[in-house]
mmCIF file of C-alpha atoms in Angstrom:
data_model
loop_
_atom_site.group_PDB
_atom_site.id
_atom_site.type_symbol
_atom_site.label_atom_id
_atom_site.label_comp_id
_atom_site.label_asym_id
_atom_site.label_seq_id
_atom_site.Cartn_x
_atom_site.Cartn_y
_atom_site.Cartn_z
ATOM 1 C CA UNK A 1 -18.900 18.456 9.169
ATOM 2 C CA UNK A 2 -20.302 21.981 9.211
ATOM 3 C CA UNK A 3 -21.115 24.157 6.231
ATOM 4 C CA UNK A 4 -19.867 27.731 5.999
ATOM 5 C CA UNK A 5 -23.261 28.976 7.173
ATOM 6 C CA UNK A 6 -22.940 26.900 10.352
ATOM 7 C CA UNK A 7 -25.398 24.163 9.381
ATOM 8 C CA UNK A 8 -24.444 20.597 10.296
ATOM 9 C CA UNK A 9 -23.974 18.134 7.427
ATOM 10 C CA UNK A 10 -23.352 14.378 7.463
ATOM 11 C CA UNK A 11 -21.304 12.973 4.583
ATOM 12 C CA UNK A 12 -20.381 9.315 4.240
ATOM 13 C CA UNK A 13 -16.905 9.036 2.671
ATOM 14 C CA UNK A 14 -15.848 5.865 0.873
ATOM 15 C CA UNK A 15 -12.214 5.545 -0.262
ATOM 16 C CA UNK A 16 -11.289 2.702 -2.608
ATOM 17 C CA UNK A 17 -7.622 1.869 -3.244
ATOM 18 C CA UNK A 18 -7.167 -0.186 -6.412
ATOM 19 C CA UNK A 19 -3.795 -1.780 -7.189
ATOM 20 C CA UNK A 20 -4.533 -3.237 -10.652
ATOM 21 C CA UNK A 21 -6.720 -2.651 -13.703
ATOM 22 C CA UNK A 22 -10.136 -4.186 -13.203
ATOM 23 C CA UNK A 23 -12.854 -4.070 -15.833
ATOM 24 C CA UNK A 24 -15.667 -4.110 -13.275
ATOM 25 C CA UNK A 25 -14.096 -1.518 -10.969
ATOM 26 C CA UNK A 26 -16.451 1.446 -11.718
ATOM 27 C CA UNK A 27 -19.535 -0.723 -11.175
ATOM 28 C CA UNK A 28 -18.164 -1.941 -7.837
ATOM 29 C CA UNK A 29 -17.556 1.618 -6.633
ATOM 30 C CA UNK A 30 -21.091 2.525 -7.720
ATOM 31 C CA UNK A 31 -22.548 -0.443 -5.823
ATOM 32 C CA UNK A 32 -20.678 0.503 -2.633
ATOM 33 C CA UNK A 33 -21.860 4.091 -2.982
ATOM 34 C CA UNK A 34 -25.559 3.334 -3.334
ATOM 35 C CA UNK A 35 -25.395 0.736 -0.538
ATOM 36 C CA UNK A 36 -23.940 3.394 1.778
ATOM 37 C CA UNK A 37 -26.760 5.745 0.815
ATOM 38 C CA UNK A 38 -29.365 3.025 1.278
ATOM 39 C CA UNK A 39 -28.031 1.964 4.692
ATOM 40 C CA UNK A 40 -27.539 5.399 6.240
ATOM 41 C CA UNK A 41 -29.829 7.582 4.130
ATOM 42 C CA UNK A 42 -26.981 10.065 3.820
ATOM 43 C CA UNK A 43 -25.137 11.373 0.755
ATOM 44 C CA UNK A 44 -22.049 9.317 -0.032
ATOM 45 C CA UNK A 45 -18.796 10.447 -1.612
ATOM 46 C CA UNK A 46 -16.674 7.772 -3.311
ATOM 47 C CA UNK A 47 -13.006 8.527 -3.934
ATOM 48 C CA UNK A 48 -10.625 6.183 -5.759
ATOM 49 C CA UNK A 49 -6.845 5.910 -5.494
ATOM 50 C CA UNK A 50 -5.460 4.083 -8.538
ATOM 51 C CA UNK A 51 -2.185 2.524 -7.396
ATOM 52 C CA UNK A 52 -1.534 0.418 -10.525
ATOM 53 C CA UNK A 53 1.256 0.878 -13.083
ATOM 54 C CA UNK A 54 -0.976 1.056 -16.171
ATOM 55 C CA UNK A 55 -0.454 4.537 -17.639
ATOM 56 C CA UNK A 56 -3.668 4.420 -19.684
ATOM 57 C CA UNK A 57 -6.182 3.171 -17.111
ATOM 58 C CA UNK A 58 -8.331 5.942 -15.626
ATOM 59 C CA UNK A 59 -11.793 4.400 -15.188
ATOM 60 C CA UNK A 60 -13.900 6.819 -13.148
ATOM 61 C CA UNK A 61 -17.397 6.530 -14.639
ATOM 62 C CA UNK A 62 -20.099 3.882 -14.386
ATOM 63 C CA UNK A 63 -22.885 4.018 -17.001
ATOM 64 C CA UNK A 64 -25.916 1.754 -17.230
ATOM 65 C CA UNK A 65 -28.897 2.226 -19.489
ATOM 66 C CA UNK A 66 -31.917 0.110 -20.355
ATOM 67 C CA UNK A 67 -35.252 1.008 -22.002
ATOM 68 C CA UNK A 68 -34.876 4.726 -21.485
ATOM 69 C CA UNK A 69 -33.576 4.387 -17.912
ATOM 70 C CA UNK A 70 -30.082 5.887 -17.569
ATOM 71 C CA UNK A 71 -27.650 5.766 -14.645
ATOM 72 C CA UNK A 72 -24.423 7.771 -14.775
ATOM 73 C CA UNK A 73 -22.107 7.688 -11.761
ATOM 74 C CA UNK A 74 -18.846 9.626 -11.819
ATOM 75 C CA UNK A 75 -16.300 9.589 -8.991
ATOM 76 C CA UNK A 76 -12.990 11.473 -8.470
ATOM 77 C CA UNK A 77 -9.782 9.479 -8.882
ATOM 78 C CA UNK A 78 -6.148 10.075 -7.966
ATOM 79 C CA UNK A 79 -3.602 8.207 -10.087
ATOM 80 C CA UNK A 80 -0.363 7.643 -8.167
ATOM 81 C CA UNK A 81 1.568 6.934 -11.379
ATOM 82 C CA UNK A 82 0.882 10.534 -12.502
ATOM 83 C CA UNK A 83 3.197 11.751 -9.740
ATOM 84 C CA UNK A 84 6.186 9.900 -11.186
ATOM 85 C CA UNK A 85 7.531 13.068 -12.827
ATOM 86 C CA UNK A 86 7.335 14.851 -9.456
ATOM 87 C CA UNK A 87 9.342 12.302 -7.458
ATOM 88 C CA UNK A 88 12.091 14.724 -6.452
ATOM 89 C CA UNK A 89 9.476 17.187 -5.224
ATOM 90 C CA UNK A 90 7.703 14.449 -3.255
ATOM 91 C CA UNK A 91 10.940 13.277 -1.643
ATOM 92 C CA UNK A 92 11.623 16.788 -0.306
ATOM 93 C CA UNK A 93 8.098 17.529 0.905
ATOM 94 C CA UNK A 94 7.214 17.591 4.623
ATOM 95 C CA UNK A 95 3.739 16.207 3.854
ATOM 96 C CA UNK A 96 3.407 12.587 5.130
ATOM 97 C CA UNK A 97 1.198 11.722 2.146
ATOM 98 C CA UNK A 98 4.014 12.785 -0.189
ATOM 99 C CA UNK A 99 6.196 10.169 1.527
ATOM 100 C CA UNK A 100 3.558 7.471 1.009
ATOM 101 C CA UNK A 101 3.249 8.286 -2.712
ATOM 102 C CA UNK A 102 7.028 8.439 -3.198
ATOM 103 C CA UNK A 103 7.518 5.093 -1.451
ATOM 104 C CA UNK A 104 4.835 3.456 -3.605
ATOM 105 C CA UNK A 105 6.422 4.807 -6.803
ATOM 106 C CA UNK A 106 9.910 3.651 -5.782
ATOM 107 C CA UNK A 107 8.479 0.235 -4.915
ATOM 108 C CA UNK A 108 7.016 -0.124 -8.417
ATOM 109 C CA UNK A 109 10.220 1.221 -9.989
ATOM 110 C CA UNK A 110 12.468 -1.301 -8.186
ATOM 111 C CA UNK A 111 10.343 -4.380 -8.785
ATOM 112 C CA UNK A 112 12.734 -7.274 -9.463
ATOM 113 C CA UNK A 113 15.815 -5.246 -8.441
ATOM 114 C CA UNK A 114 16.531 -5.982 -4.775
ATOM 115 C CA UNK A 115 19.760 -3.971 -4.621
ATOM 116 C CA UNK A 116 18.118 -0.809 -5.943
ATOM 117 C CA UNK A 117 15.131 -1.285 -3.635
ATOM 118 C CA UNK A 118 17.472 -1.753 -0.646
ATOM 119 C CA UNK A 119 19.234 1.520 -1.455
ATOM 120 C CA UNK A 120 15.976 3.447 -1.880
ATOM 121 C CA UNK A 121 14.458 1.898 1.241
ATOM 122 C CA UNK A 122 17.389 3.159 3.296
ATOM 123 C CA UNK A 123 17.391 6.592 1.662
ATOM 124 C CA UNK A 124 13.625 7.101 2.042
ATOM 125 C CA UNK A 125 13.744 6.034 5.696
ATOM 126 C CA UNK A 126 16.662 8.325 6.533
ATOM 127 C CA UNK A 127 14.867 11.207 4.833
ATOM 128 C CA UNK A 128 12.090 10.948 7.443
ATOM 129 C CA UNK A 129 14.525 12.232 10.081
ATOM 130 C CA UNK A 130 15.940 14.946 7.819
ATOM 131 C CA UNK A 131 12.496 16.372 7.047
ATOM 132 C CA UNK A 132 11.778 17.126 10.663
ATOM 133 C CA UNK A 133 8.806 14.815 11.219
ATOM 134 C CA UNK A 134 7.699 14.165 14.781
ATOM 135 C CA UNK A 135 8.706 10.878 16.418
ATOM 136 C CA UNK A 136 5.302 9.196 16.007
ATOM 137 C CA UNK A 137 5.068 10.242 12.347
ATOM 138 C CA UNK A 138 8.522 8.753 11.734
ATOM 139 C CA UNK A 139 7.528 5.474 13.392
ATOM 140 C CA UNK A 140 4.265 5.255 11.419
ATOM 141 C CA UNK A 141 5.986 5.964 8.103
ATOM 142 C CA UNK A 142 8.866 3.638 8.996
ATOM 143 C CA UNK A 143 6.365 0.806 9.473
ATOM 144 C CA UNK A 144 4.756 1.643 6.120
ATOM 145 C CA UNK A 145 8.070 1.711 4.261
ATOM 146 C CA UNK A 146 9.167 -1.561 5.872
ATOM 147 C CA UNK A 147 5.879 -3.222 4.913
ATOM 148 C CA UNK A 148 5.582 -2.099 1.298
ATOM 149 C CA UNK A 149 9.256 -2.262 0.241
ATOM 150 C CA UNK A 150 9.714 -5.966 0.996
ATOM 151 C CA UNK A 151 13.226 -7.396 0.639
ATOM 152 C CA UNK A 152 14.890 -10.821 1.004
ATOM 153 C CA UNK A 153 15.633 -11.656 4.643
ATOM 154 C CA UNK A 154 19.381 -10.962 4.430
ATOM 155 C CA UNK A 155 18.841 -7.485 2.976
ATOM 156 C CA UNK A 156 16.070 -6.752 5.486
ATOM 157 C CA UNK A 157 18.513 -7.347 8.340
ATOM 158 C CA UNK A 158 21.162 -5.054 6.874
ATOM 159 C CA UNK A 159 18.465 -2.408 6.256
ATOM 160 C CA UNK A 160 17.388 -2.383 9.908
ATOM 161 C CA UNK A 161 21.019 -2.400 11.073
ATOM 162 C CA UNK A 162 21.809 0.597 8.872
ATOM 163 C CA UNK A 163 18.814 2.580 10.148
ATOM 164 C CA UNK A 164 19.636 1.846 13.786
ATOM 165 C CA UNK A 165 23.256 2.875 13.172
ATOM 166 C CA UNK A 166 21.996 6.081 11.533
ATOM 167 C CA UNK A 167 19.800 6.762 14.565
ATOM 168 C CA UNK A 168 22.700 6.299 16.980
ATOM 169 C CA UNK A 169 24.866 8.703 14.980
ATOM 170 C CA UNK A 170 22.162 11.382 15.067
ATOM 171 C CA UNK A 171 21.124 10.635 18.679
ATOM 172 C CA UNK A 172 17.525 9.908 17.657
ATOM 173 C CA UNK A 173 16.964 6.310 18.667
ATOM 174 C CA UNK A 174 13.248 5.919 17.896
ATOM 175 C CA UNK A 175 13.213 2.329 16.666
ATOM 176 C CA UNK A 176 14.123 -0.179 19.367
ATOM 177 C CA UNK A 177 15.683 -3.592 18.789
ATOM 178 C CA UNK A 178 12.638 -5.233 20.388
ATOM 179 C CA UNK A 179 10.319 -3.384 18.012
ATOM 180 C CA UNK A 180 12.402 -4.381 15.001
ATOM 181 C CA UNK A 181 12.391 -8.040 16.067
ATOM 182 C CA UNK A 182 8.628 -7.870 16.591
ATOM 183 C CA UNK A 183 8.147 -6.442 13.106
ATOM 184 C CA UNK A 184 10.304 -9.178 11.587
ATOM 185 C CA UNK A 185 8.300 -11.824 13.461
ATOM 186 C CA UNK A 186 5.027 -10.337 12.281
ATOM 187 C CA UNK A 187 6.257 -10.207 8.702
ATOM 188 C CA UNK A 188 7.329 -13.883 8.846
ATOM 189 C CA UNK A 189 3.953 -14.942 10.250
ATOM 190 C CA UNK A 190 2.191 -13.032 7.495
ATOM 191 C CA UNK A 191 4.307 -14.735 4.808
ATOM 192 C CA UNK A 192 3.623 -18.160 6.341
ATOM 193 C CA UNK A 193 -0.123 -17.515 6.445
ATOM 194 C CA UNK A 194 -0.120 -16.420 2.795
ATOM 195 C CA UNK A 195 1.834 -19.535 1.819
ATOM 196 C CA UNK A 196 -0.603 -21.791 3.695
ATOM 197 C CA UNK A 197 -3.561 -20.231 1.916
ATOM 198 C CA UNK A 198 -1.880 -20.676 -1.462
ATOM 199 C CA UNK A 199 -1.116 -24.308 -0.625
ATOM 200 C CA UNK A 200 -4.776 -24.886 0.176
ATOM 201 C CA UNK A 201 -5.605 -23.584 -3.296
ATOM 202 C CA UNK A 202 -3.187 -26.102 -4.825
ATOM 203 C CA UNK A 203 -0.767 -23.531 -6.229
ATOM 204 C CA UNK A 204 2.734 -24.462 -7.367
ATOM 205 C CA UNK A 205 5.591 -24.217 -4.872
ATOM 206 C CA UNK A 206 7.631 -22.077 -7.265
ATOM 207 C CA UNK A 207 4.851 -19.507 -7.481
ATOM 208 C CA UNK A 208 4.389 -19.510 -3.695
ATOM 209 C CA UNK A 209 8.110 -18.860 -3.202
ATOM 210 C CA UNK A 210 7.972 -16.013 -5.719
ATOM 211 C CA UNK A 211 4.972 -14.341 -4.083
ATOM 212 C CA UNK A 212 5.978 -14.756 -0.423
ATOM 213 C CA UNK A 213 9.772 -14.645 -0.632
ATOM 214 C CA UNK A 214 9.994 -17.895 1.364
ATOM 215 C CA UNK A 215 12.486 -20.610 0.410
ATOM 216 C CA UNK A 216 11.333 -23.856 -1.192
ATOM 217 C CA UNK A 217 12.372 -25.691 1.975
ATOM 218 C CA UNK A 218 10.200 -23.422 4.147
ATOM 219 C CA UNK A 219 7.197 -23.880 1.862
ATOM 220 C CA UNK A 220 7.587 -27.667 1.903
ATOM 221 C CA UNK A 221 7.636 -27.628 5.708
ATOM 222 C CA UNK A 222 4.396 -25.637 5.695
ATOM 223 C CA UNK A 223 2.892 -28.063 3.173
ATOM 224 C CA UNK A 224 2.725 -30.818 5.780
ATOM 225 C CA UNK A 225 -0.904 -31.221 6.673
ATOM 226 C CA UNK A 226 -2.091 -29.650 3.427
ATOM 227 C CA UNK A 227 -1.921 -32.768 1.291
ATOM 228 C CA UNK A 228 -0.264 -32.965 -2.111
ATOM 229 C CA UNK A 229 1.638 -29.941 -3.383
ATOM 230 C CA UNK A 230 2.551 -29.132 -6.963
ATOM 231 C CA UNK A 231 6.221 -29.036 -7.872
#
């Protein structure tokens, strides 16, 4: 980047997205920061996005002291949960980052409620067209929404059908059938890979089904070749 006086400046930027409360988080950010500085001999800026649902967790300082030696490292944080009261504003904004934050908040809000998540997934996707985003922005955000707001297979199919019907009505057919099928295939492969890794760790089938959304029958088929599995 260039300073206002025209001088060139190199800044190493490190962004850390944290989805759950972690006691050692500030120390880890500090370690990454000083390793960046050590490797490149350039100033490093560490920024944290706290994507968890703990209203009271705001760790943004690492402090270490021993025998008169003191290290204090403070880094800026953005707490997604803080935007919960501004959801309506976010859902009307034409800023793509507002969409990302709104989708994440609705995902947390609808945890365990597939019907509500299905409704919000459709509404948030349709809103991309209403806000006047360019085609590529819509496709990128569509992929993000589809990835983060996971639904059971039957609801996923009706979601895609509804969006494609909506596109046809408004003569804006951005998402092709081939693309949708490819996304579904990729999502299935990802679930299978996660299940295989959990099987290798000896985790219970019930837990694997809960995490991946796969049926017990599917998990048992994947368990072949991985030895004993826990019921």
